[in-house]
Coordinates of C-alpha atoms in Angstrom, one line a residue:
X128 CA -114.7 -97.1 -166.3
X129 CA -115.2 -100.8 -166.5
X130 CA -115.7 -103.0 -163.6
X131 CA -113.2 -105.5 -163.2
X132 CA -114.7 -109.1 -162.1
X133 CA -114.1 -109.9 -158.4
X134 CA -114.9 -113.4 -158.8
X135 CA -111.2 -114.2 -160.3
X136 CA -107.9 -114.5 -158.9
X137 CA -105.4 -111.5 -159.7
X138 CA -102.4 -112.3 -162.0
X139 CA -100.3 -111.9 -159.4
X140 CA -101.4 -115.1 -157.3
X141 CA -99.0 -117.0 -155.9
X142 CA -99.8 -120.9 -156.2
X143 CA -100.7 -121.2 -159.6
X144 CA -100.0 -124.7 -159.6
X145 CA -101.8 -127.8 -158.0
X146 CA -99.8 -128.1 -154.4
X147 CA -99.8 -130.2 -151.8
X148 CA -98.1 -128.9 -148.1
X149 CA -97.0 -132.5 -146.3
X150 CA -96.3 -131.2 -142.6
X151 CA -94.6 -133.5 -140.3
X152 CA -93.8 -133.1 -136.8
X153 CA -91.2 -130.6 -136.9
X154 CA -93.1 -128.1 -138.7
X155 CA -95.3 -128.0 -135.8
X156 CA -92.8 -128.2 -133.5
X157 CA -92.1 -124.1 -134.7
X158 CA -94.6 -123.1 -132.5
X159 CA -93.9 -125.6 -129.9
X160 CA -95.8 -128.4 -130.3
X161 CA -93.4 -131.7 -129.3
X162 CA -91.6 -133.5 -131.7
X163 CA -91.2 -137.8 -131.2
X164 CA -88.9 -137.7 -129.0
X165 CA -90.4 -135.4 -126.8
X166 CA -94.5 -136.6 -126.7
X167 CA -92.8 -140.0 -125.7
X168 CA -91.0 -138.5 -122.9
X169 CA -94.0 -136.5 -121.8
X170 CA -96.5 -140.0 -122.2
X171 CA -94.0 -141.9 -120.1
X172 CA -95.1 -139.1 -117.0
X173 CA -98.7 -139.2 -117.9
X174 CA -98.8 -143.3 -118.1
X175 CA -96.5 -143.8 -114.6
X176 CA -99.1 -145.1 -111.9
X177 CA -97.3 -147.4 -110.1
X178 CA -97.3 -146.0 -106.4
X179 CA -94.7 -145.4 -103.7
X180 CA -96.2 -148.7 -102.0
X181 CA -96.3 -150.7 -104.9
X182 CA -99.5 -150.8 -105.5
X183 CA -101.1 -149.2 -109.1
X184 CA -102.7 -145.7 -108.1
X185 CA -103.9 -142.1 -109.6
X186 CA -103.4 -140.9 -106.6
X187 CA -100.1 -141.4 -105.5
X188 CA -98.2 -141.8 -108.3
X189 CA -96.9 -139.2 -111.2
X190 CA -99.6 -140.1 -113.8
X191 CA -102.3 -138.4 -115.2
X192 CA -105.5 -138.2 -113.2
X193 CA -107.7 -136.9 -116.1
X194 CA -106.5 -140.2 -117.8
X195 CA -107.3 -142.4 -115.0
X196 CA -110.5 -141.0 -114.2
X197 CA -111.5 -141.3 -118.5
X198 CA -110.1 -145.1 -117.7
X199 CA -112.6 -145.2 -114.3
X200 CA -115.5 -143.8 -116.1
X201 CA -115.6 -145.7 -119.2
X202 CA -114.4 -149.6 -117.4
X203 CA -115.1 -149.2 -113.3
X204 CA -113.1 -150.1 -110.5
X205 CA -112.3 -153.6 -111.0
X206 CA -110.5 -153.1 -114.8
X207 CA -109.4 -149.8 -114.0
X208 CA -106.7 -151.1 -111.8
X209 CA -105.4 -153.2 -114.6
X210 CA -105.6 -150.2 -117.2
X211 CA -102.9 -148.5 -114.4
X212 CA -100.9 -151.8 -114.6
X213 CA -100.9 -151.5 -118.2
X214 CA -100.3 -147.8 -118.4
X215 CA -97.3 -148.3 -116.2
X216 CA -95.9 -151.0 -118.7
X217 CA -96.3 -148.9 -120.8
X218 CA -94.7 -146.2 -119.6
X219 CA -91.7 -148.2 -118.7
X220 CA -91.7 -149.7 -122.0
X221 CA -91.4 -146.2 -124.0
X222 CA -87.9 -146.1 -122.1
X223 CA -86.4 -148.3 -124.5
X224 CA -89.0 -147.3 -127.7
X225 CA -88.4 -145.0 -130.4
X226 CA -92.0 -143.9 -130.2
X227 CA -95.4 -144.2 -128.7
X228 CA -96.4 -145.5 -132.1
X229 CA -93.9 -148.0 -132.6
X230 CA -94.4 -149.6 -128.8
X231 CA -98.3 -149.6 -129.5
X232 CA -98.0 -151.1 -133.0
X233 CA -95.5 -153.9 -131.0
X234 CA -98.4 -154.5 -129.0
X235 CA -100.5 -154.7 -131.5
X236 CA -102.7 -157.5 -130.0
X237 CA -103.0 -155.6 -126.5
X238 CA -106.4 -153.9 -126.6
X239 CA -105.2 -151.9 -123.2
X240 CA -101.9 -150.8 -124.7
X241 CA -104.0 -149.4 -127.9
X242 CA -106.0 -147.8 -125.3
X243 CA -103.6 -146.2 -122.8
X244 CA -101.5 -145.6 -125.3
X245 CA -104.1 -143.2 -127.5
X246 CA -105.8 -141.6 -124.6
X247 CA -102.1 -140.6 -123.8
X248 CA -101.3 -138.9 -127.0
X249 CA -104.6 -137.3 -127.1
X250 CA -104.1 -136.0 -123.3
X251 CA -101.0 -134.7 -124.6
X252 CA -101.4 -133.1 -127.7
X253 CA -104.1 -131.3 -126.7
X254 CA -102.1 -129.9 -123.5
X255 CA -99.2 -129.0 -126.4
X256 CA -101.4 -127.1 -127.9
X257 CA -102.7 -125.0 -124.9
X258 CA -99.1 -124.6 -124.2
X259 CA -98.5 -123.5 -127.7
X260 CA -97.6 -120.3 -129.2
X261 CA -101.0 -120.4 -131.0
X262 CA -103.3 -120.6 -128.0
X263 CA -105.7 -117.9 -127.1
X264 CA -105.7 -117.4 -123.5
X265 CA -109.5 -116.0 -123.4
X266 CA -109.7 -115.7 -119.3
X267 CA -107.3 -112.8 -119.5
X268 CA -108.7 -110.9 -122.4
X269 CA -107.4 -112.7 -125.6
X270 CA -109.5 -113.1 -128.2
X271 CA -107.2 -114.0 -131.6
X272 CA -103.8 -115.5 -132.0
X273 CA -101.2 -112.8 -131.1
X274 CA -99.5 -113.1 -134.8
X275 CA -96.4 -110.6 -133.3
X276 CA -95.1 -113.8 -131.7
X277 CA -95.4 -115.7 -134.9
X278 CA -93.7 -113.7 -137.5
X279 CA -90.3 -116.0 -137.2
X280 CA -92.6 -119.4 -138.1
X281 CA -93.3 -120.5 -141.7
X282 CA -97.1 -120.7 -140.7
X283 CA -97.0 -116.3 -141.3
X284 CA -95.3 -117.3 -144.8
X285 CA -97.8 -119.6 -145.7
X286 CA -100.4 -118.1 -145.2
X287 CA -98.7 -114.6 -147.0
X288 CA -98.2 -117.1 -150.3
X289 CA -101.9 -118.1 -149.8
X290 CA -103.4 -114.7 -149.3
X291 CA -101.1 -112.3 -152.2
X292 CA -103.0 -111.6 -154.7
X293 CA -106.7 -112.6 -153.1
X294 CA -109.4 -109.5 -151.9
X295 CA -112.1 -109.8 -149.7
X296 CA -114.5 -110.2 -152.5
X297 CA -112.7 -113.4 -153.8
X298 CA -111.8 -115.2 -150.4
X299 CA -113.5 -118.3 -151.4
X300 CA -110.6 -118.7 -153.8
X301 CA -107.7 -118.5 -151.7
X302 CA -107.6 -121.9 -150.9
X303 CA -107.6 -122.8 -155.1
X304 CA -104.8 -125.3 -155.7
X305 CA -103.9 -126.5 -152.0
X306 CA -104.1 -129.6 -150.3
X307 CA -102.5 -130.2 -146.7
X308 CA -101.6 -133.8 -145.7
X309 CA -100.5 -133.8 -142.2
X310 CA -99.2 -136.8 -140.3
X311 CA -100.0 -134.9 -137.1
X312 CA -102.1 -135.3 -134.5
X313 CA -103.2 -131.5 -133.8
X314 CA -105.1 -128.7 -135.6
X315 CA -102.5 -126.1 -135.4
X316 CA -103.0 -125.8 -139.4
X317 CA -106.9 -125.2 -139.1
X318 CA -106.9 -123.0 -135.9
X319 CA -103.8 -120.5 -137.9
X320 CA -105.7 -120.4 -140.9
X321 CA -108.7 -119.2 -139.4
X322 CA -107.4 -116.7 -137.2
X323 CA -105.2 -115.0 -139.8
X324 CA -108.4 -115.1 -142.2
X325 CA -110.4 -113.5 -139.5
X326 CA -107.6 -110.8 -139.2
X327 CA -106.1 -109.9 -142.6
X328 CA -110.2 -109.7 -144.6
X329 CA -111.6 -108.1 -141.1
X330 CA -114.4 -110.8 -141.2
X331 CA -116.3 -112.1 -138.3
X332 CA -114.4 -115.3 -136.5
X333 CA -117.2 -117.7 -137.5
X334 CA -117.4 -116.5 -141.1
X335 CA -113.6 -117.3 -141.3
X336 CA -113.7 -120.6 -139.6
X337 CA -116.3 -121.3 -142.8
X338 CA -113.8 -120.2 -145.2
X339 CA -111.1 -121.9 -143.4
X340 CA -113.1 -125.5 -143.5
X341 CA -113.2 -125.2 -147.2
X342 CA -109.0 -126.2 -147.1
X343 CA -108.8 -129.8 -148.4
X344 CA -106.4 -131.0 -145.5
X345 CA -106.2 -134.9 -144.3
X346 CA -105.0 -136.3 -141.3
X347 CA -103.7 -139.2 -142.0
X348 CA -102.9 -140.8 -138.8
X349 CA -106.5 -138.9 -137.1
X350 CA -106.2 -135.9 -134.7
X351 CA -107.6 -135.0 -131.1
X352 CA -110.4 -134.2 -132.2
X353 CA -112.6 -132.2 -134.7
X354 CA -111.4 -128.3 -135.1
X355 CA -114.6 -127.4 -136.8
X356 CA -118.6 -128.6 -136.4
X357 CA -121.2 -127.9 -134.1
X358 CA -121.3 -127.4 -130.1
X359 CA -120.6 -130.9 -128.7
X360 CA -119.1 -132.2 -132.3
X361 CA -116.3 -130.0 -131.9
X362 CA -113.1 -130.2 -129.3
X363 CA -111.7 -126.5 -129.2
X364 CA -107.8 -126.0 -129.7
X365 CA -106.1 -127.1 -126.7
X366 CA -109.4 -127.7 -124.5
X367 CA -109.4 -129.3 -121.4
X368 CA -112.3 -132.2 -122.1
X369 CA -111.7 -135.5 -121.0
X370 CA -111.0 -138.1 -123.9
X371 CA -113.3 -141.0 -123.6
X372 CA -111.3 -144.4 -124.2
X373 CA -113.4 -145.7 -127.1
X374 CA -113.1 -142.1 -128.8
X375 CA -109.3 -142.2 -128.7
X376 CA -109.1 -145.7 -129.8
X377 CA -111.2 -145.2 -132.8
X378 CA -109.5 -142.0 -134.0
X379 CA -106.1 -141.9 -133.1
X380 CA -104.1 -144.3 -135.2
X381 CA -100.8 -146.0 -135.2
X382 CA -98.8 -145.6 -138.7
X383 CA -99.8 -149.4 -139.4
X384 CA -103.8 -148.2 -138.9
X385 CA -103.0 -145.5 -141.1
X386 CA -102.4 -148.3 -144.5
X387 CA -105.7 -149.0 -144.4
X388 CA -107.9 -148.6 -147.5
X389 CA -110.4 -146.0 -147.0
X390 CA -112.2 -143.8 -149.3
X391 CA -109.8 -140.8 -147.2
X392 CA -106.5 -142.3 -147.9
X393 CA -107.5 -142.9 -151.5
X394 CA -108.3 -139.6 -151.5
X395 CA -104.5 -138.5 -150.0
X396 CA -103.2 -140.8 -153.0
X397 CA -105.4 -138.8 -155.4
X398 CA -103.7 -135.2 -154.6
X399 CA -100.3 -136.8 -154.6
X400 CA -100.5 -137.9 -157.6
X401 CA -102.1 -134.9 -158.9
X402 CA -99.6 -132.1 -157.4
X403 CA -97.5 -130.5 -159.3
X404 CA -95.4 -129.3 -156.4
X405 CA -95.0 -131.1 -153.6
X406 CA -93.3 -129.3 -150.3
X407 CA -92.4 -131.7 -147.3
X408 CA -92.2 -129.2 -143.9
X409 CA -90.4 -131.0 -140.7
X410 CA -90.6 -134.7 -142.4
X411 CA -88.1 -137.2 -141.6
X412 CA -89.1 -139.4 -143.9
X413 CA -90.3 -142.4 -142.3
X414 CA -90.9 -145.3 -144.9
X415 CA -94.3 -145.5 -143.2
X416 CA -95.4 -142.1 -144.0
X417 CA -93.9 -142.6 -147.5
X418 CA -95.6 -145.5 -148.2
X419 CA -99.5 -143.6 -147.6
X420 CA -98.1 -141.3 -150.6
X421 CA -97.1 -144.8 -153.0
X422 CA -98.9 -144.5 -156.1
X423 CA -99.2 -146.4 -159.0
X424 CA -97.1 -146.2 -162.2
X425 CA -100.1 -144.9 -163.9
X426 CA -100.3 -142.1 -162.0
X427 CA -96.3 -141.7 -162.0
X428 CA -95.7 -137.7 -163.7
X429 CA -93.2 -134.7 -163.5
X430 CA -93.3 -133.0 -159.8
X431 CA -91.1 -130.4 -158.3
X432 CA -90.2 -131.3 -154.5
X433 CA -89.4 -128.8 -152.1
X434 CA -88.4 -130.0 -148.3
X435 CA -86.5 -129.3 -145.1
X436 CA -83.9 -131.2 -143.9
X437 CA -83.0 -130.4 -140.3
X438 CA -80.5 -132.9 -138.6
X439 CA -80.7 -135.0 -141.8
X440 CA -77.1 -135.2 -142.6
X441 CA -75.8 -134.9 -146.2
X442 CA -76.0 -138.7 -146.5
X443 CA -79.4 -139.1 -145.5
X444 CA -80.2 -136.6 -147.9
X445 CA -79.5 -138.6 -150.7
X446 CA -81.1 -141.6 -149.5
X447 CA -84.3 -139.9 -149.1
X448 CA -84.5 -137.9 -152.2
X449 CA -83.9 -141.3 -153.9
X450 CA -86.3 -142.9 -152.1
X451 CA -88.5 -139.6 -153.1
X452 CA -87.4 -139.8 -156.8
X453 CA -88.9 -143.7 -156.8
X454 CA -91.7 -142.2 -155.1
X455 CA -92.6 -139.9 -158.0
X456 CA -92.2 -142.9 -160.6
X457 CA -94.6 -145.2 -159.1
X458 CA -91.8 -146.4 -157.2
X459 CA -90.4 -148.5 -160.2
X460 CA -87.5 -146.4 -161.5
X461 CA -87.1 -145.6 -165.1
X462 CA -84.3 -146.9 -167.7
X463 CA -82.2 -144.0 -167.2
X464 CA -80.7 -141.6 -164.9
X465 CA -81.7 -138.4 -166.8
X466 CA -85.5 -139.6 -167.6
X467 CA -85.4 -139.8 -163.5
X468 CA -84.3 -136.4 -163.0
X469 CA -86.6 -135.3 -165.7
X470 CA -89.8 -136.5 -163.6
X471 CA -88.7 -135.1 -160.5
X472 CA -87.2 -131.7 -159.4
X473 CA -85.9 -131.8 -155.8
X474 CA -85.2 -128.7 -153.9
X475 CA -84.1 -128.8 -150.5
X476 CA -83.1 -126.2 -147.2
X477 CA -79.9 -126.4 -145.3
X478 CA -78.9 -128.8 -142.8
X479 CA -79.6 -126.0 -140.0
X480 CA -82.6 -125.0 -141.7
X481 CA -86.6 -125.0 -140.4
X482 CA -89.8 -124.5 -142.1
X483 CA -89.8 -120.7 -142.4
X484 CA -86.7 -121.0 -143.9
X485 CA -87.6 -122.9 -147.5
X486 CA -90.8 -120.6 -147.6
X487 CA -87.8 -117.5 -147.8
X488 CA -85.3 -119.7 -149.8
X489 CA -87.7 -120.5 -152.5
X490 CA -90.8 -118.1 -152.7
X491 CA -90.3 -117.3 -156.3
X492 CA -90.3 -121.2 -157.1
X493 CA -93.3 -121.6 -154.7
X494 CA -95.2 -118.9 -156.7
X495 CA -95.0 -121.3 -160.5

């Protein structure tokens, strides 16, 4: 009998196509990681220092003492007391803000704000994830991500459309034809992945994390911290570390950061514009975020959209498929209505529908 290669994918596989996955808050949010609204309500607790006296304190107030001592540690007594001040302008600020980002970005010129502000969110998102329904709770026996409690999120979908059609003998192949762009802040993506690679090829945890580092996957806006490297190059999924200022500032960025040229973001442009499927989990949109994707009119070709729309009303909808239609063209649209809907396919969920539910809807279109 002949031996069949093991070094090629089956026919069977189920993202033949160049795709790229842009996840947005809300698809994290599925295994409870906080949306906008709700990191800026937790940032106001974690930034409030101003005491029952009056005074600015760690120790008497509701704020954050990891923070303050991070602030202590990296500036000593005398500026640390005005790092409170400004962490409790802060946190009164957020009140009437429609995010963290947008009040640091108003601020722009405040070099405390930018650092408050950043040591907040990576205080937070790091607590999220420890609080998640991805954490592995190690100090009472866990040692993998109990995937029972994640069979209602679309991370179990994705990663049964990446691994159909793939064996053990060609796992370097399963991430073929995917790139992730995440405007998110945590690893949730990275620390899945290499989990459920660990548990559905019955390989050891490290030898998955090396398969799992292969995904292309950019941060576009930085994250708390590296999910893969080297002991003390590497902050584990929802650790406990304190943030040093100068770390946070440097690698957490506000969406205005994020424009920046850099050999990365020309690099998120590149798969853009290369994708021939394009699926937006929990996006709202933001023109910020849409404007890291602009590409030039060279680049401009034929995609097929897929995205969720939860809470975006029926009028929205059509302002942001428009907006995803110019997009698509280089953003300079073309003579004619049908050469427009030529170039650009869009495909969207319900108005009450998440993440796991476009993977369900449109698994046969996913799979072309």
């Amino acid at each position: 009998m002949n031996e069949q290669p093991t070094n090629l994918k089956s026919e069977y596989l189920m993202i033949s196509s160049k795709t790229v996955f842009i996840v947005g808050a809300g698809a994290s949010a599925e295994v409870g990681l906080p949306v906008g609204s709700k990191l800026k309500n937790t940032i106001i607790g974690k930034l409030k220092y101003v005491s029952k006296t009056g005074g600015y304190s760690a120790e008497s107030s509701e704020g954050d003492r990891v923070i303050a001592n991070s602030l202590l540690q990296e500036f000593g007594n005398e500026e640390y007391h005005k790092y409170l001040e400004t962490g409790t302008q802060i946190s009164k600020g957020l009140e009437t803000a429609v995010s963290i980002d947008y009040y640091i970005d108003s601020h722009r010129s405040n070099e405390r704000m930018a650092v408050c502000g950043k040591l907040a969110i990576a205080r937070s998102i790091l607590e999220a994830e420890r609080e998640s329904m991805l954490f592995i709770n190690t100090r009472y026996g866990g040692s993998t991500v109990n995937f029972s409690n994640l069979q209602k999120t679309w991370y179990m979908r994705f990663f049964e459309l990446l691994a159909a059609g793939v064996t053990r003998e060609n796992i370097g192949t399963i991430f073929e034809n995917v790139t992730i762009i995440t405007f998110n802040y945590d690893r949730c993506i990275e620390h899945f992945l290499t989990h459920a690679l660990a548990n559905y090829f019955s390989i050891y945890i490290e030898d998955a994390k090396a398969e799992a580092k292969k995904l292309e996957i950019f941060h576009v806006y930085g994250q708390v911290g590296p999910y893969f490297g080297e002991d003390g190059n590497r902050v584990d999924f929802g650790s406990d570390i304190h943030i040093q200022p100068e770390w946070a500032k440097q690698n957490i960025k506000t969406f205005t950061e994020g424009f920046k040229e850099t050999a990365e973001l020309s690099a998120v442009k590149s798969a853009f514009s290369e994708a021939a499927s394009v699926v937006f989990l929990g996006s709202h949109f933001h023109p910020q975020n849409l404007e890291v994707l602009k590409i030039p009119l060279i680049f401009a070709g034929p995609k097929t959209l897929f995205l969720t729309r939860k809470s975006i009303s029926d009028e929205d909808l059509q302002s942001v498929k428009s907006k995803l239609e110019r997009l698509c063209n280089g953003d300079i649209p073309p003579t004619s209505a049908v050469e427009l809907r030529k170039k650009c396919k869009i495909y969207s969920t319900d108005i009450d529908q998440g993440c796991i539910d476009l993977f369900d809807r449109f698994q046969m279109l996913l799979r072309d």
